[in-house]
Short mmCIF file of C-alpha atoms and ligand atoms in Angstrom, two decimals:
data_model
loop_
_atom_site.label_atom_id
_atom_site.label_comp_id
_atom_site.label_asym_id
_atom_site.label_seq_id
_atom_site.Cartn_x
_atom_site.Cartn_y
_atom_site.Cartn_z
CA MET Q 1 84.12 248.24 216.35
CA ILE Q 2 83.54 247.24 219.97
CA ARG Q 3 86.66 245.57 221.36
CA THR Q 4 86.79 244.31 224.93
CA ARG Q 5 89.43 242.40 226.79
CA PHE Q 6 89.87 240.15 229.76
CA ALA Q 7 93.25 240.65 231.36
CA PRO Q 8 93.91 238.22 234.21
CA SER Q 9 97.23 238.10 236.05
CA PRO Q 10 98.46 234.49 236.14
CA THR Q 11 99.28 234.44 239.83
CA GLY Q 12 96.75 231.69 240.63
CA PHE Q 13 93.79 229.88 239.13
CA LEU Q 14 90.85 231.70 237.53
CA HIS Q 15 88.58 232.68 240.39
CA ILE Q 16 84.86 233.26 240.13
CA GLY Q 17 85.16 237.05 240.45
CA GLY Q 18 87.56 237.03 237.49
CA ALA Q 19 85.28 234.71 235.55
CA ARG Q 20 82.35 237.07 236.10
CA THR Q 21 84.42 240.00 234.80
CA GLY Q 22 85.50 237.90 231.82
CA LEU Q 23 81.89 236.91 231.20
CA PHE Q 24 80.70 240.53 231.10
CA SER Q 25 83.52 241.56 228.73
CA TRP Q 26 82.83 238.56 226.52
CA ALA Q 27 79.05 239.08 226.48
CA TYR Q 28 79.40 242.78 225.71
CA ALA Q 29 81.57 241.99 222.68
CA ARG Q 30 79.27 239.19 221.53
CA HIS Q 31 76.10 241.29 222.00
CA ASN Q 32 77.59 244.03 219.84
CA SER Q 33 79.19 241.75 217.25
CA GLY Q 34 82.51 243.02 218.49
CA GLN Q 35 85.75 241.28 219.41
CA PHE Q 36 86.91 239.82 222.67
CA ILE Q 37 90.60 239.61 223.51
CA LEU Q 38 92.42 237.55 226.12
CA ARG Q 39 95.51 239.17 227.55
CA ILE Q 40 97.68 237.57 230.18
CA GLU Q 41 99.20 240.22 232.46
CA ASP Q 42 102.31 238.34 233.48
CA THR Q 43 104.76 241.16 234.17
CA ASP Q 44 104.99 240.19 237.83
CA ILE Q 45 107.60 237.53 237.07
CA GLU Q 46 107.94 236.38 240.68
CA ARG Q 47 104.26 235.58 241.13
CA SER Q 48 103.27 234.53 237.59
CA THR Q 49 103.44 230.82 236.75
CA LYS Q 50 102.96 228.66 233.69
CA GLU Q 51 100.50 226.49 235.71
CA SER Q 52 98.35 229.54 236.37
CA VAL Q 53 98.38 230.50 232.69
CA ASP Q 54 97.33 226.97 231.74
CA SER Q 55 94.64 226.83 234.39
CA ILE Q 56 93.20 230.19 233.30
CA ILE Q 57 93.08 229.04 229.68
CA ASP Q 58 91.52 225.69 230.69
CA ALA Q 59 88.88 227.47 232.74
CA MET Q 60 88.06 229.84 229.87
CA ASP Q 61 87.70 226.82 227.58
CA TRP Q 62 85.52 224.97 230.07
CA LEU Q 63 83.29 228.01 230.49
CA GLY Q 64 83.10 228.43 226.72
CA LEU Q 65 84.31 232.03 226.80
CA ASN Q 66 85.96 231.98 223.40
CA TYR Q 67 88.27 234.80 222.37
CA ASP Q 68 88.91 236.32 218.97
CA GLU Q 69 92.49 237.36 219.70
CA GLY Q 70 95.14 236.23 222.11
CA PRO Q 71 96.20 235.10 224.48
CA TYR Q 72 98.64 237.99 224.33
CA PHE Q 73 101.39 237.92 226.93
CA GLN Q 74 102.80 241.12 228.37
CA THR Q 75 106.20 239.52 228.88
CA LYS Q 76 106.44 239.17 225.09
CA ARG Q 77 105.77 242.89 224.58
CA MET Q 78 108.65 244.35 226.60
CA GLU Q 79 110.38 245.93 223.61
CA ARG Q 80 107.19 247.77 222.71
CA TYR Q 81 106.76 249.18 226.25
CA LYS Q 82 110.39 250.33 226.30
CA GLU Q 83 109.95 251.99 222.93
CA VAL Q 84 106.93 253.96 224.20
CA ILE Q 85 108.81 254.96 227.36
CA ALA Q 86 111.72 256.27 225.26
CA THR Q 87 109.32 258.27 223.08
CA MET Q 88 107.63 259.74 226.14
CA VAL Q 89 110.96 260.85 227.62
CA ALA Q 90 111.97 262.34 224.27
CA LYS Q 91 108.68 264.26 224.07
CA ASP Q 92 108.97 265.47 227.65
CA LEU Q 93 105.91 263.52 228.74
CA ALA Q 94 108.01 261.56 231.22
CA TYR Q 95 111.28 262.22 233.01
CA PRO Q 96 114.09 260.40 234.79
CA CYS Q 97 114.03 260.52 238.57
CA TYR Q 98 117.24 259.93 240.55
CA CYS Q 99 115.75 260.09 244.02
CA SER Q 100 116.92 257.36 246.35
CA LYS Q 101 114.69 255.49 248.74
CA GLU Q 102 116.14 257.62 251.56
CA ASP Q 103 115.29 260.84 249.66
CA LEU Q 104 111.71 259.63 249.21
CA ASP Q 105 111.40 258.57 252.86
CA THR Q 106 112.60 261.95 254.08
CA MET Q 107 110.26 263.73 251.67
CA ARG Q 108 107.39 261.67 252.97
CA GLU Q 109 108.18 262.29 256.62
CA GLU Q 110 108.46 266.05 256.05
CA GLN Q 111 105.14 266.16 254.23
CA MET Q 112 103.41 264.15 256.93
CA ALA Q 113 104.89 266.37 259.66
CA LYS Q 114 103.30 269.34 257.86
CA GLY Q 115 99.98 267.48 257.71
CA GLN Q 116 100.19 267.08 253.91
CA LYS Q 117 99.29 264.01 251.88
CA PRO Q 118 102.58 262.29 250.94
CA LYS Q 119 103.33 262.68 247.27
CA TYR Q 120 106.36 262.92 245.01
CA ASP Q 121 107.29 266.63 244.88
CA LYS Q 122 108.56 266.53 241.27
CA ARG Q 123 112.04 267.66 242.32
CA CYS Q 124 113.72 265.73 239.49
CA LEU Q 125 111.36 267.32 237.00
CA HIS Q 126 112.21 270.84 238.11
CA ASN Q 127 115.95 270.57 238.88
CA LYS Q 128 117.41 268.37 236.24
CA VAL Q 129 120.27 267.01 238.34
CA VAL Q 130 121.85 263.92 236.87
CA LYS Q 131 123.51 261.55 239.34
CA PRO Q 132 126.17 259.78 237.27
CA ASN Q 133 126.29 256.55 239.28
CA VAL Q 134 122.55 256.11 239.61
CA THR Q 135 120.25 254.54 237.04
CA PRO Q 136 117.04 256.54 237.27
CA VAL Q 137 113.47 255.38 237.27
CA ILE Q 138 111.16 257.07 234.75
CA ARG Q 139 108.18 258.99 236.02
CA PHE Q 140 105.14 260.07 234.09
CA LYS Q 141 104.60 263.84 234.13
CA ASN Q 142 101.09 263.92 235.53
CA PRO Q 143 99.19 267.18 234.88
CA GLU Q 144 99.54 269.52 237.87
CA SER Q 145 96.08 271.05 237.69
CA GLY Q 146 92.61 270.22 236.48
CA SER Q 147 90.96 266.89 237.00
CA VAL Q 148 90.36 263.54 235.33
CA VAL Q 149 86.71 262.82 234.66
CA TRP Q 150 85.10 259.75 233.23
CA ASP Q 151 81.54 258.52 233.01
CA ASP Q 152 81.86 255.04 234.36
CA LEU Q 153 79.30 252.80 232.70
CA VAL Q 154 78.49 251.18 236.04
CA LYS Q 155 79.42 253.72 238.68
CA GLY Q 156 78.44 256.92 236.93
CA ARG Q 157 80.58 260.07 236.75
CA ILE Q 158 83.87 259.92 238.62
CA GLU Q 159 86.13 262.95 238.95
CA ILE Q 160 89.61 262.93 240.47
CA ASN Q 161 91.64 266.07 240.98
CA ASN Q 162 95.09 265.88 239.41
CA THR Q 163 96.63 267.21 242.61
CA GLU Q 164 95.64 263.86 244.14
CA LEU Q 165 97.79 261.94 241.69
CA ASP Q 166 101.50 261.24 241.90
CA ASP Q 167 103.96 261.28 239.05
CA LEU Q 168 103.68 257.56 238.52
CA ILE Q 169 106.84 255.50 237.99
CA ILE Q 170 106.41 253.93 234.56
CA ALA Q 171 109.83 252.27 234.33
CA ARG Q 172 111.90 250.86 237.17
CA SER Q 173 115.62 251.57 237.36
CA ASP Q 174 116.33 248.25 235.58
CA GLY Q 175 114.25 249.55 232.66
CA THR Q 176 111.27 247.23 233.18
CA PRO Q 177 107.88 248.88 232.72
CA THR Q 178 105.41 248.97 235.61
CA TYR Q 179 101.95 247.47 235.75
CA ASN Q 180 99.73 250.49 235.06
CA PHE Q 181 101.89 251.53 232.15
CA CYS Q 182 101.73 248.13 230.42
CA VAL Q 183 97.93 248.13 230.74
CA VAL Q 184 97.81 251.55 229.06
CA VAL Q 185 100.04 250.59 226.14
CA ASP Q 186 98.12 247.34 225.66
CA ASP Q 187 94.69 248.96 225.75
CA LEU Q 188 95.97 251.51 223.22
CA ASP Q 189 97.68 249.02 220.87
CA MET Q 190 94.85 246.52 221.11
CA GLN Q 191 92.34 249.27 220.32
CA ILE Q 192 90.19 248.44 223.31
CA SER Q 193 86.93 250.38 223.16
CA HIS Q 194 85.48 249.24 226.51
CA VAL Q 195 87.49 248.36 229.59
CA ILE Q 196 85.24 246.17 231.73
CA ARG Q 197 86.97 245.12 234.94
CA GLY Q 198 86.61 244.67 238.67
CA ASP Q 199 86.13 247.81 240.74
CA ASP Q 200 89.36 247.11 242.62
CA HIS Q 201 90.91 248.88 239.61
CA VAL Q 202 88.99 252.16 239.92
CA ASN Q 203 92.01 253.85 241.51
CA ASN Q 204 94.19 252.95 238.55
CA THR Q 205 91.81 254.46 236.03
CA PRO Q 206 92.62 258.20 236.43
CA ARG Q 207 96.34 257.42 236.14
CA GLN Q 208 95.77 255.31 233.06
CA ILE Q 209 93.53 257.95 231.45
CA ASN Q 210 96.18 260.63 232.00
CA ILE Q 211 98.86 258.52 230.33
CA LEU Q 212 96.53 257.65 227.44
CA SER Q 213 95.73 261.36 226.98
CA ALA Q 214 99.42 262.23 226.98
CA LEU Q 215 99.90 259.65 224.21
CA GLY Q 216 97.10 261.30 222.22
CA ALA Q 217 94.94 258.15 222.42
CA THR Q 218 91.18 257.92 222.26
CA ILE Q 219 90.14 257.09 225.81
CA PRO Q 220 88.20 253.83 226.10
CA LEU Q 221 84.96 253.71 228.05
CA TYR Q 222 85.24 252.15 231.51
CA ALA Q 223 82.87 249.88 233.37
CA HIS Q 224 83.93 248.84 236.88
CA THR Q 225 81.93 245.90 238.14
CA PRO Q 226 81.35 245.25 241.85
CA MET Q 227 82.98 242.51 243.87
CA ILE Q 228 81.49 239.15 244.73
CA LEU Q 229 81.34 238.67 248.49
CA ARG Q 230 80.66 235.68 250.67
CA GLU Q 231 77.12 235.11 251.84
CA ASP Q 232 77.98 236.75 255.18
CA GLY Q 233 79.25 239.86 253.38
CA HIS Q 234 82.96 239.17 253.92
CA LYS Q 235 85.55 238.90 251.18
CA MET Q 236 85.86 235.41 249.73
CA SER Q 237 89.10 233.68 250.59
CA LYS Q 238 91.05 230.89 248.94
CA ARG Q 239 91.36 229.13 252.26
CA THR Q 240 87.71 228.91 253.24
CA ASP Q 241 85.69 229.25 250.03
CA ALA Q 242 85.52 227.50 246.69
CA VAL Q 243 86.85 230.38 244.65
CA SER Q 244 88.39 228.60 241.69
CA VAL Q 245 86.20 228.11 238.64
CA MET Q 246 87.42 224.53 238.26
CA GLN Q 247 86.35 223.66 241.81
CA TYR Q 248 82.80 224.24 240.61
CA ARG Q 249 83.32 221.82 237.74
CA ASP Q 250 84.52 219.28 240.30
CA MET Q 251 81.40 219.94 242.36
CA GLY Q 252 79.29 218.93 239.37
CA ILE Q 253 78.20 222.40 238.24
CA LEU Q 254 77.54 222.88 234.52
CA PRO Q 255 79.47 225.75 232.92
CA GLU Q 256 76.21 227.18 231.57
CA ALA Q 257 74.75 227.17 235.08
CA LEU Q 258 77.81 228.78 236.64
CA LEU Q 259 77.77 231.54 234.01
CA ASN Q 260 74.01 232.00 234.41
CA TYR Q 261 74.42 232.32 238.17
CA LEU Q 262 77.44 234.65 237.94
CA ALA Q 263 75.65 236.83 235.39
CA ARG Q 264 72.63 237.12 237.62
CA LEU Q 265 74.70 238.07 240.66
CA CYS Q 266 74.78 241.76 239.87
CA TRP Q 267 72.95 242.04 236.59
CA GLY Q 268 69.34 241.33 235.82
CA HIS Q 269 66.78 241.01 233.07
CA GLY Q 270 63.44 241.38 234.79
CA ASP Q 271 62.74 238.38 236.97
CA ASP Q 272 64.53 235.90 234.72
CA GLU Q 273 66.64 233.60 236.88
CA VAL Q 274 67.39 230.78 234.48
CA PHE Q 275 68.56 231.51 230.97
CA SER Q 276 70.82 230.22 228.25
CA LEU Q 277 74.01 231.90 227.12
CA GLU Q 278 72.30 232.92 223.88
CA GLN Q 279 69.57 234.67 225.84
CA PHE Q 280 72.16 236.30 228.06
CA ILE Q 281 74.08 237.63 225.05
CA ASN Q 282 70.85 239.00 223.55
CA TRP Q 283 69.78 240.71 226.74
CA PHE Q 284 73.12 241.89 228.07
CA SER Q 285 73.87 245.56 228.41
CA LEU Q 286 76.11 247.41 230.84
CA ASP Q 287 73.18 249.64 231.91
CA ASN Q 288 71.62 247.07 234.16
CA ILE Q 289 74.70 246.09 236.14
CA SER Q 290 74.16 247.08 239.73
CA GLY Q 291 76.91 249.05 241.46
CA SER Q 292 76.75 247.28 244.81
CA PRO Q 293 78.62 244.10 245.72
CA ALA Q 294 76.85 240.80 245.25
CA ARG Q 295 76.74 237.92 247.72
CA PHE Q 296 77.53 234.41 246.66
CA ASP Q 297 74.88 231.88 247.62
CA ILE Q 298 75.78 228.26 246.93
CA LYS Q 299 72.20 227.03 247.43
CA LYS Q 300 70.99 229.37 244.73
CA LEU Q 301 73.79 228.23 242.41
CA LEU Q 302 72.77 224.59 242.95
CA TRP Q 303 69.16 225.47 242.22
CA VAL Q 304 70.16 227.18 238.96
CA ASN Q 305 72.31 224.14 238.17
CA ALA Q 306 69.35 221.80 238.73
CA GLN Q 307 67.27 223.81 236.24
CA HIS Q 308 70.02 223.59 233.63
CA ILE Q 309 70.51 219.85 234.21
CA LYS Q 310 66.79 219.25 233.61
CA ASN Q 311 67.03 220.88 230.19
CA TYR Q 312 70.47 219.61 229.22
CA PRO Q 313 70.73 217.22 226.26
CA ASN Q 314 71.03 213.62 227.49
CA ALA Q 315 73.87 212.88 225.09
CA LYS Q 316 75.99 215.59 226.72
CA LEU Q 317 75.07 214.36 230.19
CA VAL Q 318 76.18 210.85 229.22
CA ASP Q 319 79.68 212.21 228.56
CA LEU Q 320 79.71 214.17 231.81
CA VAL Q 321 78.54 211.21 233.89
CA ILE Q 322 81.19 208.96 232.32
CA ASP Q 323 83.75 211.68 233.08
CA VAL Q 324 82.80 211.63 236.76
CA TRP Q 325 83.05 207.83 236.91
CA THR Q 326 86.40 207.93 235.18
CA ARG Q 327 87.73 210.58 237.57
CA ASN Q 328 86.53 208.50 240.54
CA ASN Q 329 87.89 205.24 239.12
CA ASP Q 330 84.37 203.86 239.33
CA THR Q 331 84.10 200.54 237.48
CA VAL Q 332 80.37 200.90 236.85
CA LEU Q 333 81.01 201.72 233.19
CA LYS Q 334 81.59 198.00 232.54
CA ASP Q 335 78.16 197.24 233.98
CA VAL Q 336 76.70 199.95 231.78
CA GLU Q 337 78.32 198.44 228.70
CA ASN Q 338 77.17 194.93 229.61
CA ASN Q 339 73.60 195.97 230.21
CA GLN Q 340 71.56 195.54 227.02
CA TYR Q 341 68.38 196.71 228.59
CA LEU Q 342 69.20 199.93 230.43
CA LYS Q 343 70.51 202.62 228.09
CA LEU Q 344 72.55 205.21 230.01
CA ALA Q 345 70.79 208.10 228.26
CA ASP Q 346 67.40 206.74 229.41
CA VAL Q 347 68.58 206.26 232.96
CA ILE Q 348 69.93 209.82 232.95
CA ASP Q 349 66.66 211.12 231.55
CA PHE Q 350 64.87 209.50 234.47
CA ILE Q 351 67.26 210.69 237.19
CA LYS Q 352 68.07 214.20 235.94
CA PRO Q 353 64.92 215.99 237.14
CA ARG Q 354 65.82 214.96 240.69
CA VAL Q 355 69.43 216.13 241.10
CA ASP Q 356 71.19 219.46 241.45
CA ASN Q 357 74.67 218.45 240.34
CA ILE Q 358 76.44 216.07 237.97
CA ASN Q 359 78.20 214.12 240.72
CA THR Q 360 74.87 213.14 242.28
CA LEU Q 361 73.55 212.31 238.83
CA ALA Q 362 76.51 209.98 238.25
CA TYR Q 363 76.12 208.43 241.69
CA GLN Q 364 72.39 207.80 241.30
CA CYS Q 365 72.92 206.31 237.83
CA SER Q 366 75.62 204.03 239.20
CA TYR Q 367 73.38 202.21 241.69
CA ILE Q 368 70.78 201.66 239.03
CA TYR Q 369 73.40 199.54 237.21
CA LYS Q 370 75.11 198.06 240.22
CA PRO Q 371 73.51 197.99 243.68
CA LEU Q 372 75.65 199.64 246.33
CA ILE Q 373 77.10 197.65 249.17
CA VAL Q 374 74.52 197.74 251.93
CA THR Q 375 75.70 199.06 255.28
CA ASN Q 376 75.04 197.23 258.56
CA GLU Q 377 73.09 200.19 259.80
CA ASP Q 378 70.73 200.00 256.83
CA ILE Q 379 70.23 196.28 257.39
CA GLU Q 380 69.45 196.83 261.07
CA ASN Q 381 67.02 199.60 260.29
CA HIS Q 382 65.06 197.71 257.70
CA GLN Q 383 65.33 193.99 258.47
CA THR Q 384 62.07 193.12 260.15
CA PRO Q 385 61.14 189.42 260.51
CA ARG Q 386 58.57 189.78 257.75
CA VAL Q 387 60.81 191.56 255.28
CA HIS Q 388 62.16 188.52 253.44
CA GLU Q 389 58.78 186.94 253.11
CA LEU Q 390 57.24 190.23 251.94
CA LEU Q 391 59.91 190.93 249.35
CA SER Q 392 59.76 187.44 247.98
CA LYS Q 393 55.95 187.54 247.64
CA PHE Q 394 56.17 190.99 246.11
CA GLY Q 395 58.78 189.78 243.61
CA THR Q 396 56.75 186.78 242.56
CA GLY Q 397 53.74 188.99 241.89
CA LEU Q 398 55.85 191.49 239.97
CA SER Q 399 57.43 188.84 237.78
CA GLN Q 400 53.95 187.79 236.73
CA LEU Q 401 52.65 191.26 235.86
CA PRO Q 402 51.23 190.95 232.36
CA GLU Q 403 51.98 194.55 231.44
CA TRP Q 404 55.16 196.48 232.37
CA SER Q 405 54.05 200.09 232.67
CA LEU Q 406 54.44 202.62 235.46
CA GLU Q 407 50.66 202.65 235.96
CA ALA Q 408 50.45 198.85 236.23
CA ILE Q 409 53.36 198.83 238.71
CA LYS Q 410 51.77 201.56 240.83
CA ALA Q 411 48.45 199.73 240.91
CA TYR Q 412 50.15 196.47 241.85
CA ILE Q 413 52.08 198.11 244.71
CA LYS Q 414 48.88 199.65 246.08
CA GLU Q 415 47.02 196.38 245.94
CA PHE Q 416 49.93 194.46 247.47
CA CYS Q 417 50.18 196.84 250.44
CA ALA Q 418 46.42 196.65 251.00
CA ILE Q 419 46.37 192.85 250.95
CA GLU Q 420 49.36 192.61 253.29
CA SER Q 421 48.07 195.44 255.51
CA ILE Q 422 51.33 197.36 255.38
CA LYS Q 423 52.14 201.00 254.73
CA MET Q 424 54.08 201.96 251.57
CA PRO Q 425 57.39 202.73 253.36
CA GLU Q 426 57.39 199.31 255.01
CA LEU Q 427 57.74 197.87 251.57
CA GLY Q 428 59.56 200.78 249.92
CA MET Q 429 62.58 201.04 252.21
CA PRO Q 430 63.67 197.38 252.16
CA LEU Q 431 62.81 197.22 248.47
CA ARG Q 432 65.05 200.13 247.67
CA LEU Q 433 67.80 198.57 249.73
CA LYS Q 434 67.46 195.27 247.92
CA LEU Q 435 67.30 196.80 244.44
CA CYS Q 436 69.85 199.61 244.74
CA GLY Q 437 71.74 199.06 247.96
CA THR Q 438 70.50 202.37 249.37
CA THR Q 439 67.29 203.80 250.72
CA GLN Q 440 68.11 207.20 249.23
CA THR Q 441 66.62 206.65 245.80
CA PRO Q 442 63.95 208.37 243.76
CA SER Q 443 60.45 206.91 244.21
CA PHE Q 444 60.63 203.12 244.19
CA ASP Q 445 57.81 202.57 241.67
CA ASN Q 446 59.91 204.53 239.19
CA ILE Q 447 63.04 202.54 240.04
CA VAL Q 448 61.16 199.27 239.59
CA TYR Q 449 59.82 200.42 236.25
CA LEU Q 450 63.20 201.65 235.05
CA LEU Q 451 65.06 198.47 236.02
CA GLY Q 452 62.64 196.35 234.03
CA GLN Q 453 60.91 193.10 234.89
CA ALA Q 454 63.84 190.75 234.35
CA GLU Q 455 66.37 192.84 236.27
CA VAL Q 456 64.00 193.47 239.20
CA THR Q 457 63.23 189.75 239.48
CA LYS Q 458 66.94 188.95 239.34
CA ARG Q 459 67.83 191.46 242.05
CA LEU Q 460 64.96 190.39 244.31
CA ASN Q 461 66.02 186.79 244.05
CA SER Q 462 69.70 187.47 244.66
N1 LIG J 1 95.44 242.06 235.58
C1 LIG J 1 94.41 242.67 236.35
C2 LIG J 1 93.83 241.66 237.30
O1 LIG J 1 94.00 240.47 237.14
C3 LIG J 1 93.31 243.25 235.49
C4 LIG J 1 93.69 244.55 234.90
C5 LIG J 1 92.67 245.20 234.03
O2 LIG J 1 91.65 244.59 233.72
O3 LIG J 1 92.92 246.34 233.64
O4 LIG J 1 93.17 242.05 238.24
#
């Protein structure tokens, strides 16, 4: 059985790099009819918060990355880690170390003076001196020779000489287990078959494999996925970039589009740029993940989002648009409810091919129901002496059109401009302003058609 896990540390919100890792783990399990586990790595008590846990879980829900088990919390598994540490000491796989910070500093300085790489010299392993007033840390007895080798499913074969590795502290002097050790016990107990995680963890892997081997465990397969960088190639930062998954929701990105874009960042299926989650699950394999870092391009994300919006069910978009209005305390919903003629789903259907995010969709729908307040600048730009006369003539003609179809409206507009000897924009700009309160609307023949004969006449006469 394929079992993967996503193991975020709750020291902040879920960021897009984490979401991409979670997505790959999730998709690998789903593709192989396996199981996907959510594990919260909250052993860093000082930095872990309940808000972060909640925000990670909310983001997973919003993205639709459903898990079969969990969330497991490492803080609830302390007894288990301590039990494994005790067994390891009893079996001579780990040992107490009484060295003080000063001892370690001196050791380090001496090694550096000799031009050696600083490393714990295993003195407490070899001379079993017990210091009665000192509570020891516990160190893992790392093999002294040979090497750790694994075939990383993204990076290929990696080999690390054991002489490079320290005897890792697995329990602090207060008995609490350390990070790498908890990961090992969890991956073992949770029977994880594939560890898919960010490549900032590559250095932990040989240490974890050695501990797993000492425990007689089957070693999972590892896939270390590359980082997501900013467009300019620098690391993304919380201060200057939108890194939280939920910021993208607030920007009007659909979860399907965000996942599509994140998937495509360093994985590919031919030239396919836009795909559904079902397609992604069907196509996904670890073989075609590229090893080099990807660059985040917001314009591309918005383009992918626009493609998803075009194909999104109107009923779902109705909910999302209402959500945006509610969040913005926009009162337009009352106008929507009072309008017998314009169904929100139809308005959305008309606007959606022209927008690249849900906020713009909501905004453009709102001025269809309720014209915006016109700015002075707009009035100055478009109030020519003839405008009022033109609009009133145009309105009278429109109200008498025998047939209300887009074709009939287009033909009427053409004829009207010819008779009045004006160019389209001379009519279009003030017309848009009068009907919607803004000149930034989709093509005005469409707006006129959508509003309907009665509403257009009413707005032109107002
Ligand atoms: N908790 C680690 C992190 O948030 C992930 C550890 C792992 O996947 O092994 O980066």
